[in-house]
Coordinates of C-alpha atoms in Angstrom, one line a residue:
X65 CA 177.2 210.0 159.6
X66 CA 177.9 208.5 162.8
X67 CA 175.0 208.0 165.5
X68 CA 175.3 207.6 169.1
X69 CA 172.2 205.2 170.1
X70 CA 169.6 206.1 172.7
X71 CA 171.3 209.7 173.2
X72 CA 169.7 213.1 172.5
X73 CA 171.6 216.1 172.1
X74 CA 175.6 216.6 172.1
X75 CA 177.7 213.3 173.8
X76 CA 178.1 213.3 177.9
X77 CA 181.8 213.8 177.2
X78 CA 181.4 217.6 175.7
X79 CA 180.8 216.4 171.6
X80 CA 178.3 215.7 169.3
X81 CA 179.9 212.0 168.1
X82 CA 176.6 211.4 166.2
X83 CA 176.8 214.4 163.4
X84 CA 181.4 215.2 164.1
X85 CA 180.5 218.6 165.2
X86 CA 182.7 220.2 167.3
X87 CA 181.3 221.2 170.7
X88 CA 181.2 225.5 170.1
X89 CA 179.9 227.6 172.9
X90 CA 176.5 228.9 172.7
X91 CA 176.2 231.7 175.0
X92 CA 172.4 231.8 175.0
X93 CA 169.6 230.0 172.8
X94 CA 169.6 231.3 169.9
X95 CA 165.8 231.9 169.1
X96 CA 163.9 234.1 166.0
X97 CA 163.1 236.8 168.6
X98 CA 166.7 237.7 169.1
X99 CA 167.9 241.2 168.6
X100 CA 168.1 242.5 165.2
X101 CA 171.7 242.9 163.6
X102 CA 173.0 245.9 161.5
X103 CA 173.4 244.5 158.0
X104 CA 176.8 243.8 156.6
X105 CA 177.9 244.9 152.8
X106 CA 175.8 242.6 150.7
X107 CA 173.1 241.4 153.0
X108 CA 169.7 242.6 153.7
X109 CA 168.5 245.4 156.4
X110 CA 166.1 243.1 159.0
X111 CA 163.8 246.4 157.8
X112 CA 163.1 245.2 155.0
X113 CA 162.5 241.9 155.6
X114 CA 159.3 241.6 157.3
X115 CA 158.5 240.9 161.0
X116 CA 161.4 240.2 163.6
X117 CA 158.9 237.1 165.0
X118 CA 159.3 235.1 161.5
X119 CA 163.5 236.7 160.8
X120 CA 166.4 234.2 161.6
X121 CA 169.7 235.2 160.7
X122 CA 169.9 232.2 158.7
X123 CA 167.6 229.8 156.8
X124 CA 168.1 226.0 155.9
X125 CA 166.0 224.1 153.8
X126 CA 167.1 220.3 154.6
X127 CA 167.7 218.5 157.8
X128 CA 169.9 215.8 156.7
X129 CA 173.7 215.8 158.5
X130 CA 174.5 218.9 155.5
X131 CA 171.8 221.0 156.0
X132 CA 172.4 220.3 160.3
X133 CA 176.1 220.9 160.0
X134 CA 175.6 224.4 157.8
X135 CA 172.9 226.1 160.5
X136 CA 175.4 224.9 163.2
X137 CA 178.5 226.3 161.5
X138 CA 176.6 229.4 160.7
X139 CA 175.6 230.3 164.1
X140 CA 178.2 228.3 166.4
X141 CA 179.4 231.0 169.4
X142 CA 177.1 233.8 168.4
X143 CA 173.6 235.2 169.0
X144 CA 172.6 234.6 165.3
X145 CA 169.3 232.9 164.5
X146 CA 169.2 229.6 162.5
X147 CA 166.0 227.6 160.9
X148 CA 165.4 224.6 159.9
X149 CA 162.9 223.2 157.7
X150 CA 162.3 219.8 157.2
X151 CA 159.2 218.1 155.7
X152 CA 160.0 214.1 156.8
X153 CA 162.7 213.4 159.5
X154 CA 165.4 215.5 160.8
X155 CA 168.5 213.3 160.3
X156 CA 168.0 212.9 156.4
X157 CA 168.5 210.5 154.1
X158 CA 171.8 209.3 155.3
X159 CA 170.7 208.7 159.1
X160 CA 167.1 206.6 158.3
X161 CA 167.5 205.7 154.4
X162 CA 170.8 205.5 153.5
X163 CA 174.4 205.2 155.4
X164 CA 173.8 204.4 158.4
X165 CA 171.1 201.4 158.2
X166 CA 173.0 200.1 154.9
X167 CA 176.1 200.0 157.0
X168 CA 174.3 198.4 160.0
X169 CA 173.2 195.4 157.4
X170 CA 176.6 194.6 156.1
X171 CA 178.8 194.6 159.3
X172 CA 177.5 191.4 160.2
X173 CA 178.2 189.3 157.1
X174 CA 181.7 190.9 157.5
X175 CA 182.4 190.0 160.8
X176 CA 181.2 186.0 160.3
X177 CA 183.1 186.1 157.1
X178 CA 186.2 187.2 159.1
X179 CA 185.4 184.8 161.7
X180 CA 185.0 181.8 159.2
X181 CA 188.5 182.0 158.0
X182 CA 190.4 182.5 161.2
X183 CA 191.8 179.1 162.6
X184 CA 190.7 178.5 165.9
X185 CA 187.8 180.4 165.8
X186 CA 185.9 179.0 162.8
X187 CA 185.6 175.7 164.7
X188 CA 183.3 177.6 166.7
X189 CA 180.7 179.3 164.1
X190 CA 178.3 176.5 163.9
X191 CA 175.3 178.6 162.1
X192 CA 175.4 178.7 158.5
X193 CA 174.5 182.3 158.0
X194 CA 173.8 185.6 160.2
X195 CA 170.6 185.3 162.6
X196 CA 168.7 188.1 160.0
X197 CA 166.3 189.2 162.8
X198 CA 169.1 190.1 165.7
X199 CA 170.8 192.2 162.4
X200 CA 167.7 194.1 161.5
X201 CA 166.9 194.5 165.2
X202 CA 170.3 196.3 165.1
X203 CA 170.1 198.7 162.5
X204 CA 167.2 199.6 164.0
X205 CA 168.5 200.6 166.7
X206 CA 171.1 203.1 164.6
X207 CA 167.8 204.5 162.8
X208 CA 166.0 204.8 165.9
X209 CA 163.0 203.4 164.0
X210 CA 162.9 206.7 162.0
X211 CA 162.3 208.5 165.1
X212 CA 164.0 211.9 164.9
X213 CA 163.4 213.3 168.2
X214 CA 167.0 213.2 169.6
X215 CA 168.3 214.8 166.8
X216 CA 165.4 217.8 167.1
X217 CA 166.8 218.0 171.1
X218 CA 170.5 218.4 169.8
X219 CA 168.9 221.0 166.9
X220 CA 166.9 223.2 170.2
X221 CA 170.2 222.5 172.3
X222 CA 172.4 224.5 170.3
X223 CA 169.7 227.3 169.3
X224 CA 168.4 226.1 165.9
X225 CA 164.9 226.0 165.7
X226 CA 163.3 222.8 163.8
X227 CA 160.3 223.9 161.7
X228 CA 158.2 221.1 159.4
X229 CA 156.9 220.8 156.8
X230 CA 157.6 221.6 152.9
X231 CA 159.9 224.9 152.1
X232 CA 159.4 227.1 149.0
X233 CA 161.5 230.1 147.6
X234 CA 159.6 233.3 147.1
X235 CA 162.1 236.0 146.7
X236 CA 165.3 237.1 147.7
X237 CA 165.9 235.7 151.3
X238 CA 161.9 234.9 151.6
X239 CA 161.1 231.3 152.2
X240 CA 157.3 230.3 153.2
X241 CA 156.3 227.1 155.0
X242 CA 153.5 224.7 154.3
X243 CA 153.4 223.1 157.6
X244 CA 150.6 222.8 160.6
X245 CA 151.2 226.7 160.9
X246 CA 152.3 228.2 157.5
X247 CA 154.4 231.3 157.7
X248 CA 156.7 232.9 155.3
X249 CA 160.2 233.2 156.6
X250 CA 163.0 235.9 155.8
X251 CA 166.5 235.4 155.8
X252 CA 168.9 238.5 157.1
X253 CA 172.3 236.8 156.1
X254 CA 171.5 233.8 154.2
X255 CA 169.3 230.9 152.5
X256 CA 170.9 226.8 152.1
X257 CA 169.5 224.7 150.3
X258 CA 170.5 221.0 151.6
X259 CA 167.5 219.1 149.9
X260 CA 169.6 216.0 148.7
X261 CA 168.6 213.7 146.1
X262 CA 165.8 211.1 145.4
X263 CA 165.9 208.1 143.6
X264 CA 164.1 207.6 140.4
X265 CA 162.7 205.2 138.4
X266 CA 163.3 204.2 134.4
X267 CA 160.5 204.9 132.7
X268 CA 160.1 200.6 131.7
X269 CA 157.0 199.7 130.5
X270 CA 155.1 198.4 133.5
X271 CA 158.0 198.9 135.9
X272 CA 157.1 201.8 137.6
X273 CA 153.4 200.5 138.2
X274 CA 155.1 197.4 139.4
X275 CA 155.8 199.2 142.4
X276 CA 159.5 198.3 142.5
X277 CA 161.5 199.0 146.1
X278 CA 163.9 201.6 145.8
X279 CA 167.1 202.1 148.0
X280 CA 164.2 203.2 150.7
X281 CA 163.0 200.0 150.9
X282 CA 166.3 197.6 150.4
X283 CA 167.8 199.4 153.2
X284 CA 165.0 198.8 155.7
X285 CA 164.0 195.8 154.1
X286 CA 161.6 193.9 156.3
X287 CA 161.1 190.9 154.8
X288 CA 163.9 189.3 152.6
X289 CA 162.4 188.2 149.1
X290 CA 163.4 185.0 148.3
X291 CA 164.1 186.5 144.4
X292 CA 164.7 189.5 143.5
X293 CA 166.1 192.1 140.1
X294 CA 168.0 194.9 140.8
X295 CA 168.7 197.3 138.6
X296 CA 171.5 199.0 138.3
X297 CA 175.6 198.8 138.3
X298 CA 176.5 201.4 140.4
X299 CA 177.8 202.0 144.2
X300 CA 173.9 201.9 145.6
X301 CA 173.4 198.6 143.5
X302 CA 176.5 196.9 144.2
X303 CA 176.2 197.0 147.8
X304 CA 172.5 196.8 147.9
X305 CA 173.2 193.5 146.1
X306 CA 176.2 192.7 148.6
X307 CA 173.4 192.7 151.8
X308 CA 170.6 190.9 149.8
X309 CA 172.6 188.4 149.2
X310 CA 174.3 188.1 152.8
X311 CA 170.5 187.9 154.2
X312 CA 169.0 184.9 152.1
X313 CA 167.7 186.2 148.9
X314 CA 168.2 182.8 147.0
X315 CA 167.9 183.9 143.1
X316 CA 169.6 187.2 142.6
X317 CA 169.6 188.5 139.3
X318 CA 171.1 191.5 138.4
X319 CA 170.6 194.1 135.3
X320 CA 173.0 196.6 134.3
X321 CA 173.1 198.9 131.1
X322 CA 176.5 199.6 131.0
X323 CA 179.3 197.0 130.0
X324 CA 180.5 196.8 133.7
X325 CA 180.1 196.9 137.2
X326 CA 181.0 200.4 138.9
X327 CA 182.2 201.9 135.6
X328 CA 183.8 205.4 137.6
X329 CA 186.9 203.1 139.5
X330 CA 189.1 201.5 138.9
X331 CA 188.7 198.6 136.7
X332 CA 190.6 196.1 138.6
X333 CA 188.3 197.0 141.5
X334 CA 185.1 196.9 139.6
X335 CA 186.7 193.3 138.4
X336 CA 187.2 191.9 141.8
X337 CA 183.5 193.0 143.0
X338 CA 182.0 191.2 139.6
X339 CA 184.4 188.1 140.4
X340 CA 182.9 188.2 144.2
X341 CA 179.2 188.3 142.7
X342 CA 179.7 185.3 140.8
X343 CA 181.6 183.2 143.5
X344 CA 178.2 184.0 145.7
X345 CA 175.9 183.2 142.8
X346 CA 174.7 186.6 142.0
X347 CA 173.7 186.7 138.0
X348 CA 175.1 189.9 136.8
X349 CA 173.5 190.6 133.2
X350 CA 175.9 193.4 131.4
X351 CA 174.4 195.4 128.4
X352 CA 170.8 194.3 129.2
X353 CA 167.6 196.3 130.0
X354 CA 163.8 195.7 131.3
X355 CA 161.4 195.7 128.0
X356 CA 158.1 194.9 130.0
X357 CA 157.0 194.5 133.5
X358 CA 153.6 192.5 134.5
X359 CA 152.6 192.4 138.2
X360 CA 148.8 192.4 138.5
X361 CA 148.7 192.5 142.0
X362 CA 151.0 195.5 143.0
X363 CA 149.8 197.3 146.3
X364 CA 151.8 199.4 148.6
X365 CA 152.3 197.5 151.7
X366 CA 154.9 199.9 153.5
X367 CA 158.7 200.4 153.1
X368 CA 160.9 197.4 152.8
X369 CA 157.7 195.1 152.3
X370 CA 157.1 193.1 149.3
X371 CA 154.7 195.1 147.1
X372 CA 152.6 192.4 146.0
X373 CA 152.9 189.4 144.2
X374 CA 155.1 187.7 141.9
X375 CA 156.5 189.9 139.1
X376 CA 157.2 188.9 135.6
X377 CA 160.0 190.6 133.9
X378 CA 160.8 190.7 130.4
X379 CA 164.4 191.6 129.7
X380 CA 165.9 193.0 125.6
X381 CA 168.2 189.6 125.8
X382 CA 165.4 188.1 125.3
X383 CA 165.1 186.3 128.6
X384 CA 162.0 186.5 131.1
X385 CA 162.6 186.3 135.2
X386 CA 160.0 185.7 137.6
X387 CA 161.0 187.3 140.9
X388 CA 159.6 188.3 144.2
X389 CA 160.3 191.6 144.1
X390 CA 162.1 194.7 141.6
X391 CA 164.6 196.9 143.3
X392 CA 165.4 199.6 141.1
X393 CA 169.2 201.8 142.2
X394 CA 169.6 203.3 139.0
X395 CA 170.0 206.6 139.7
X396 CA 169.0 209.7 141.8
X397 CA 168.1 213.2 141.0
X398 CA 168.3 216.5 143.0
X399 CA 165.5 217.5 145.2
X400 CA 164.4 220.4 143.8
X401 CA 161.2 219.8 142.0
X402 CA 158.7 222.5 144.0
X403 CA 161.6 224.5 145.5
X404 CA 160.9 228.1 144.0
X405 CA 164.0 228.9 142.3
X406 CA 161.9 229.8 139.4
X407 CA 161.4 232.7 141.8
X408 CA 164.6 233.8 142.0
X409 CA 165.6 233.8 138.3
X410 CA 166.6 230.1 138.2
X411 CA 165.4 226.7 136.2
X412 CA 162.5 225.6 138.4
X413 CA 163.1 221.7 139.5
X414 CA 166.8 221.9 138.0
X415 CA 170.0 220.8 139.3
X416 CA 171.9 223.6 141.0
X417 CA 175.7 224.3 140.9
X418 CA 177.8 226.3 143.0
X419 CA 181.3 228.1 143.5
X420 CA 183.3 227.4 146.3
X421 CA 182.1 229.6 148.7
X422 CA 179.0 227.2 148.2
X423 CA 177.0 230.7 146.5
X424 CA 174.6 229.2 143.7
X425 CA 175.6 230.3 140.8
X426 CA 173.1 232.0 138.9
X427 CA 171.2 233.8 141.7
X428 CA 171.5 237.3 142.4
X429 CA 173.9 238.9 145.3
X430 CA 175.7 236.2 147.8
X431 CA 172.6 234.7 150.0
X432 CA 172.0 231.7 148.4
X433 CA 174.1 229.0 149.2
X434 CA 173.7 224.6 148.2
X435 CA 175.4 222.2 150.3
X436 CA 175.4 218.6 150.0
X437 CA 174.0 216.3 146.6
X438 CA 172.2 219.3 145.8
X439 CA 175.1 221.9 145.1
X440 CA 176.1 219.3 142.0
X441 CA 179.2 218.2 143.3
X442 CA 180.3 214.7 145.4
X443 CA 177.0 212.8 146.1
X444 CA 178.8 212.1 149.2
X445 CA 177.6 212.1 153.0
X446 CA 180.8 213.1 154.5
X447 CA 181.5 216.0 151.1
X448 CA 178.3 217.1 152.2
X449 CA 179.4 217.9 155.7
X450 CA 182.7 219.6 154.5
X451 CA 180.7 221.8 151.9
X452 CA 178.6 222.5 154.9
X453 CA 180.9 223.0 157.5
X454 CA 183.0 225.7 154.3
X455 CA 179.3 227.1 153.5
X456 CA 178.3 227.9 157.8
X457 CA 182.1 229.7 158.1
X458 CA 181.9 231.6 155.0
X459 CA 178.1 232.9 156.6
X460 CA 179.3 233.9 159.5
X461 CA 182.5 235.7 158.3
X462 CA 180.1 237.7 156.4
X463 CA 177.5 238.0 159.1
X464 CA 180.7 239.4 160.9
X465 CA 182.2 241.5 158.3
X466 CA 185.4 239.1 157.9
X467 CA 187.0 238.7 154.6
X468 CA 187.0 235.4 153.0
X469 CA 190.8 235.3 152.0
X470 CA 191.9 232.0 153.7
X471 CA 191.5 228.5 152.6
X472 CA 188.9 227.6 155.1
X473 CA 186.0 229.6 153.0
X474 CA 186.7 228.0 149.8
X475 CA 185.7 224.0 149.5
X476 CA 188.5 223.0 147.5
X477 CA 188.3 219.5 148.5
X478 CA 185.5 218.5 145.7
X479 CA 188.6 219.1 143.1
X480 CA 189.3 215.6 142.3
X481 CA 190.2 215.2 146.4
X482 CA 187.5 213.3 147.2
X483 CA 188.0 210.1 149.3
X484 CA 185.2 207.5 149.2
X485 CA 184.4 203.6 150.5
X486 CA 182.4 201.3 149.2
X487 CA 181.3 198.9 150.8
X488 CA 181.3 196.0 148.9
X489 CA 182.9 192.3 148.9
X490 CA 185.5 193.0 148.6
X491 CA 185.4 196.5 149.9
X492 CA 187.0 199.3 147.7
X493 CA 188.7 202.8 148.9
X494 CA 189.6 205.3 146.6
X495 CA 190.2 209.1 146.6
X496 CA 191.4 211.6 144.0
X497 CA 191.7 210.0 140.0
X498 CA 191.3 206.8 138.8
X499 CA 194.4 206.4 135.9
X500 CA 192.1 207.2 133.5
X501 CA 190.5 209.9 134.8
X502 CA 193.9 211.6 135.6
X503 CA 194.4 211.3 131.6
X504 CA 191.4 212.3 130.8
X505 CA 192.1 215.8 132.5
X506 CA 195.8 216.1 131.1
X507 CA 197.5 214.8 133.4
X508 CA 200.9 212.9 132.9
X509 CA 200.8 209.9 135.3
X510 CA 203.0 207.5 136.7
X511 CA 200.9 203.7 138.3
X512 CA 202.4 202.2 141.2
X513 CA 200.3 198.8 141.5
X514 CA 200.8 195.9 143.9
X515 CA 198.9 193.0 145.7
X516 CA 197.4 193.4 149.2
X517 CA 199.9 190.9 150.6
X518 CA 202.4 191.8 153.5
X519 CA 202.4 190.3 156.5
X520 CA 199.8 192.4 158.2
X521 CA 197.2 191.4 155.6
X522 CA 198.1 187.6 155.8
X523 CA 197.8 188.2 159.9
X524 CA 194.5 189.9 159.5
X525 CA 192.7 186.3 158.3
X526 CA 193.4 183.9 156.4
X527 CA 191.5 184.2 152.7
X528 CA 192.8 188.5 152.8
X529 CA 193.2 189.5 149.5
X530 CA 193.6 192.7 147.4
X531 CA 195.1 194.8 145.3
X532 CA 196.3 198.8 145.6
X533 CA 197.5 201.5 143.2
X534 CA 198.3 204.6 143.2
X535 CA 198.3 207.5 140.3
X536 CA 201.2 209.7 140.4
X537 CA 201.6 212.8 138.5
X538 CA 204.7 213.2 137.1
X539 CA 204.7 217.0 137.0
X540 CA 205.1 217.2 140.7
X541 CA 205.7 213.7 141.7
X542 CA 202.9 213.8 144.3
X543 CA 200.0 211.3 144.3
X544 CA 196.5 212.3 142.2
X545 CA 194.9 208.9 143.2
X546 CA 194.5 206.0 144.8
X547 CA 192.7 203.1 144.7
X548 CA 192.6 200.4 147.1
X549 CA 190.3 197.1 146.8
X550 CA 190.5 194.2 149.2
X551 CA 189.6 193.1 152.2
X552 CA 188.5 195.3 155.0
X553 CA 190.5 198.5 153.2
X554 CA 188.6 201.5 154.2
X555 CA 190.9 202.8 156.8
X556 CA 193.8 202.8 154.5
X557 CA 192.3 205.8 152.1
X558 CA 192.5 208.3 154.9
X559 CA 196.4 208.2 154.3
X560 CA 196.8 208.6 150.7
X561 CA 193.8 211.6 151.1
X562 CA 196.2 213.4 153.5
X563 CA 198.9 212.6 150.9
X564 CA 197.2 214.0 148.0
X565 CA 195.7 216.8 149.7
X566 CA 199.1 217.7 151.1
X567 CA 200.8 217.4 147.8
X568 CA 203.3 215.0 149.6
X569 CA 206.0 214.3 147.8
X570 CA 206.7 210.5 147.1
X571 CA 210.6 211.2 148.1
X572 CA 208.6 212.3 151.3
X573 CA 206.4 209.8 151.8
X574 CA 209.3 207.4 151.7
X575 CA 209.7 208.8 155.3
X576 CA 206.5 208.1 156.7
X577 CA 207.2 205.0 158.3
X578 CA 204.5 202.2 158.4
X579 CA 203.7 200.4 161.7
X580 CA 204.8 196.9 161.6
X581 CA 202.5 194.2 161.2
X582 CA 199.9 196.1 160.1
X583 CA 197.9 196.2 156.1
X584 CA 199.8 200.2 155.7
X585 CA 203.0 198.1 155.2
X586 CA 201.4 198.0 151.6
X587 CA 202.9 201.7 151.1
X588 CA 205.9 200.7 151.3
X589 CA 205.6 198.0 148.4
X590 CA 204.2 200.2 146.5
X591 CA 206.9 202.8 146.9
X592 CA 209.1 199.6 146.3
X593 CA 208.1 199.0 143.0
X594 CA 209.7 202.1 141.8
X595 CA 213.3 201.8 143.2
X596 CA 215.9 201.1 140.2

C-alpha cells in the first residue's frame, strides 16, 4: 500500500495516492448522528438497534488499507455512516509492520546492486555496502514512526469516524468497544471484519521464552545483529533474510522444515532464490528444526532491538548455533482470538471463510462480511483491497436496494487470479498456477519456458538474469499462470494478470506488440517457442 510522506488526508491533486482510492464525492461528513435510513430487505430497522448517537450505517473492525478501503467503498457519495475501530495504529500491518517498511529496506541494496554492474557508473560506488542509518532513516519516513495521525485526518476527511480501542461481537450487527469511552455500537447495514493476521511462534522448547523477533521486529529492526537464525522458508523468511543480509548481519543461518525454499512457486524460482542465498553466504538448513533454546538473559528491550543476550540454539541435525538474535517467520494466524463470533453462532478464535460477496459463511442473514487475511483467502495486501473495495460496493448496493447481478459484487479474482511479487534476489512475479498446481486442479496444461535474455534485459545492466514461464491450458488455449523470476521483474506480472484475467487467447496475444528495447520482449520468446 502506497504512502505519500508528510501528507494527511487525500493528495493535493484530487486522489488518495497513499491507500489507491479513488477521489468520490462526499456531499457532507458523514457522522453517527446522521438521519436514520428506512431498512432495505434483509437489513435491520435503526428501531431496533439501539440509540441513533452510537448507529453508523456501517461498522469495521480493522484499520489496516482493507478494513480503510471497505468503510470508504461502503459510504463513498452518500450520507451513510461508517466506523472504524482500531485498537493499535490506523494504517495496519502493511503501512508500520509489514509492506511498506520491508520494501523501504530492500530498495537500497537493489539500486547499489544495479549501480555496481553498470559500466561507467560502478567506477563511481566507492562504499562497500549501503550507509544502514540514511536506509532506516528512510523507511522511517514511509512509516511515519508509527504515527497514524495522517491517515485518522484522511479517515474524518471523508466522514468515517476513527474509534480505538479493542472490538467485540455481541449479537447481530452489535459490536461494543473497550476503549477510553466504551460503548456498544449497532450496525444498520453491515459488520467487516478486517482484523488481519499475527504471527506466531512454534512451540520449541525454550524458543518462545527466548524472546525471538518476529516479522515486527526484522522490519523495523534497529540494531542489525551481527548473527542471527531465522526460521522459516517462506515469502516473509526469504525476504526478511534478503534485507538482513544486505544490512551486515555477518553469520546468517537459516532453518527450514520443509525440503525447500518457497515450496508454493515455481521450483525453478524457489531454485534461483536458494542459489542467490548461497552466493551471499546465507546457510540455508532444509529438513531441520530447533530442539532446545537457552537464553538466560531474555528481556524485552522494544521492537527491532536485540532481546538480550547471546542465544544458544540446539538444532534435530544435531548441530548447536550461537547467535545474537532468533527471528521466527514461520507462520501467521487470523486475528480472531477475542472477536465474539462465538456470539453469533461461529467457532470463537477460528479462521473465517467467505463467499464472494465477502458474506461469512456461517453467520445468520447478509451483515457480516471478512475482508482481507481474515476472510481465508490471499494473504495479500493488494487482495485485501480488491475484496474490500467488492465487499464496500456490494454494502451499498444493498444499502440502496440494487441487485447484485454484475461482476463487480462478486470477488472472483481470489480464483487462482492472484498476481503477487516477491521481493527477493532475485525477485519473483507470479500470478494464477504454478504447473503443478494447474495439475493438481485438472487442468491440461501446456509450459512455455525461456531465459530472461533479450536485448532489453542485457540493456537493463549488466549481470540481468532470469527465467519466465507460462502455464497454458489447453482447453481454451489462454494462460492459467505465469511465473517470472529474475532481475527487477515485478512490473512484468501485471501483463500476464490482464492476460489471464481476460482469458486472452495466445493467437491473440501474438498481437500485442512489445515495445522495443524493453524486458516485455520476453513475451514474445516465449510465444516463439511454440511456433512449428
Amino acid at each position: 500500500m502506497g504512502r505519500r510522506t508528510g501528507r494527511a488526508g487525500p493528495g493535493a491533486d484530487g486522489s488518495d495516492l497513499r491507500r489507491g482510492l479513488p477521489a468520490r464525492g462526499v456531499n457532507r461528513p458523514n457522522r453517527s448522528s446522521a438521519a436514520p435510513h428506512p431498512p432495505t430487505v434483509g437489513q435491520v430497522s435503526s428501531d431496533t438497534v439501539g440509540s441513533d448517537h452510537d448507529t453508523f450505517d456501517v461498522i469495521v473492525i480493522g484499520g489496516g488499507p482493507a478494513g480503510e478501503n471497505a468503510a470508504h467503498y461502503a459510504i463513498a457519495g452518500s450520507d451513510r455512516t461508517a466506523a472504524l475501530i482500531e485498537h493499535e495504529l490506523v494504517g495496519g500491518e502493511c503501512s508500520y509492520w509489514a509492506c511498506m517498511p520491508s520494501k523501504a529496506l530492500l530498495r537500497p541494496a537493489q539500486i547499489l546492486g544495479a549501480a555496481r554492474h553498470m559500466p561507467g557508473v560502478e567506477e563511481k560506488i566507492t562504499a562497500y555496502g549501503v550507509h544502514v542509518a540514511d536506509v532506516l532513516a528512510r523507511r522511517d519516513a514511509f512509516t511515519h514512526r508509527r504515527d497514524d495521525s495522517s491517515q485518522v485526518l484522511w479517515a474524518d476527511a471523508i466522514g468515517i469516524d476513527v474509534l480505538r480501542g479493542h472490538a467485540r461481537i455481541t449479537g447481530r450487527c452489535a459490536v461494543s468497544v473497550d476503549g477510553d469511552r466504551p460503548r456498544t455500537l449497532r450496525a444498520r447495514h453491515a459488520v467487516v471484519l478486517a482484523t488481519g493476521t499475527v504471527a506466531t511462534v512454534p512451540d520449541a522448547p525454550g524458543l518462545r521464552a527466548a524472546l525471538p523477533w518476529t516479522s515486527r521486529d526484522a522490519t523495523n529492526l534497529v540494531e542489525i545483529p551481527r548473527r542471527v537464525l531465522l526460521v522459516g522458508g517462506g515469502v516473509v523468511a526469504c525476504e526478511t533474510a534478503t534485507w538482513l543480509r544486505q544490512l551486515g548481519v555477518e553469520e546468517l543461518t537459516v532453518v527450514v522444515r520443509g525440503a525447500r525454499l518457497l515450496p508454493r512457486v515455481e521450483p525453478f524460482a524457489a531454485a534461483a532464490v536458494t542459489d542467490m542465498f548461497g552466493r551471499h553466504g546465507i546457510d540455508v538448513r532444509f529438513r531441520t528444526e530447533i530442539r532446545n533454546v537457552a537464553r538466560d538473559d531474555a528481556r524485552d528491550t522494544g521492537i527491532g532491538r536485540i532481546h538480550g543476550g547471546p542465544a544458544t540454539v540446539d538444532l534435530d541435525d544435531g548441530s548447536t548455533v550461537e547467535v545474537d538474535e532468533i527471528v521466527v517467520a514461520a507462520g501467521r494466524r487470523p486475528a480472531t482470538e477475542g472477536l465474539g463470533l462465538g456470539a453469533v453462532g461461529l467457532e470463537a478464535g477460528a479462521a473465517t471463510s467467505v463467499d464472494d460477496h465477502l458474506n461469512v459463511t456461517g453467520a445468520d442473514g447478509t451483515w457480516l462480511y471478512a475482508v482481507g487475511d481474515v476472510a481465508g483467502r490471499a494473504a495479500l495486501t493488494h487482495m485485501g483491497k480488491y475484496q474490500a473495495r467488492v465487499c464496500g460496493d456490494v454494502i451499498a448496493a444493498r444499502a440502496e436496494g440494487r441487485d447484485l447481478d454484475h461482476p463487480r459484487y462478486r470477488a472472483t479474482a481470489d480464483h487462482d487470479q492472484v498476481p503477487q511479487v516477491i521481493f527477493t534476489e532475485p525477485e519473483i512475479a507470479s500470478v494464477g498456477h504454478t504447473a503443478a498446481s494447474a495439475r493438481a486442479a485438472g487442468l491440461d496444461v501446456e509450459v512455455l519456458e525461456v531465459d530472461l535474455a533479450v536485448a532489453g534485459s542485457a540493456l537493463a545492466r549488466d549481470d540481468f538474469t532470469g527465467h519466465a514461464a507460462l502455464v497454458v491450458d489447453r482447453a481454451t488455449d489462454t494462460l492459467a499462470g505465469a511465473t517470472f523470476a529474475g532481475t527487477e521483474v515485478a512490473e512484468l506480472v501485471h501483463a500476464a494478470t490482464v492476460a489471464l484475467v481476460g482469458k486472452v487467447p495466445l493467437d491473440t496475444l501474438w498481437h500485442a506488440v512489445p515495445a522495443y528495447p524493453t524486458v516485455s520482449e520476453v513475451w514474445l520468446r516465449l510465444l516463439e517457442t511454440r511456433r512449428p
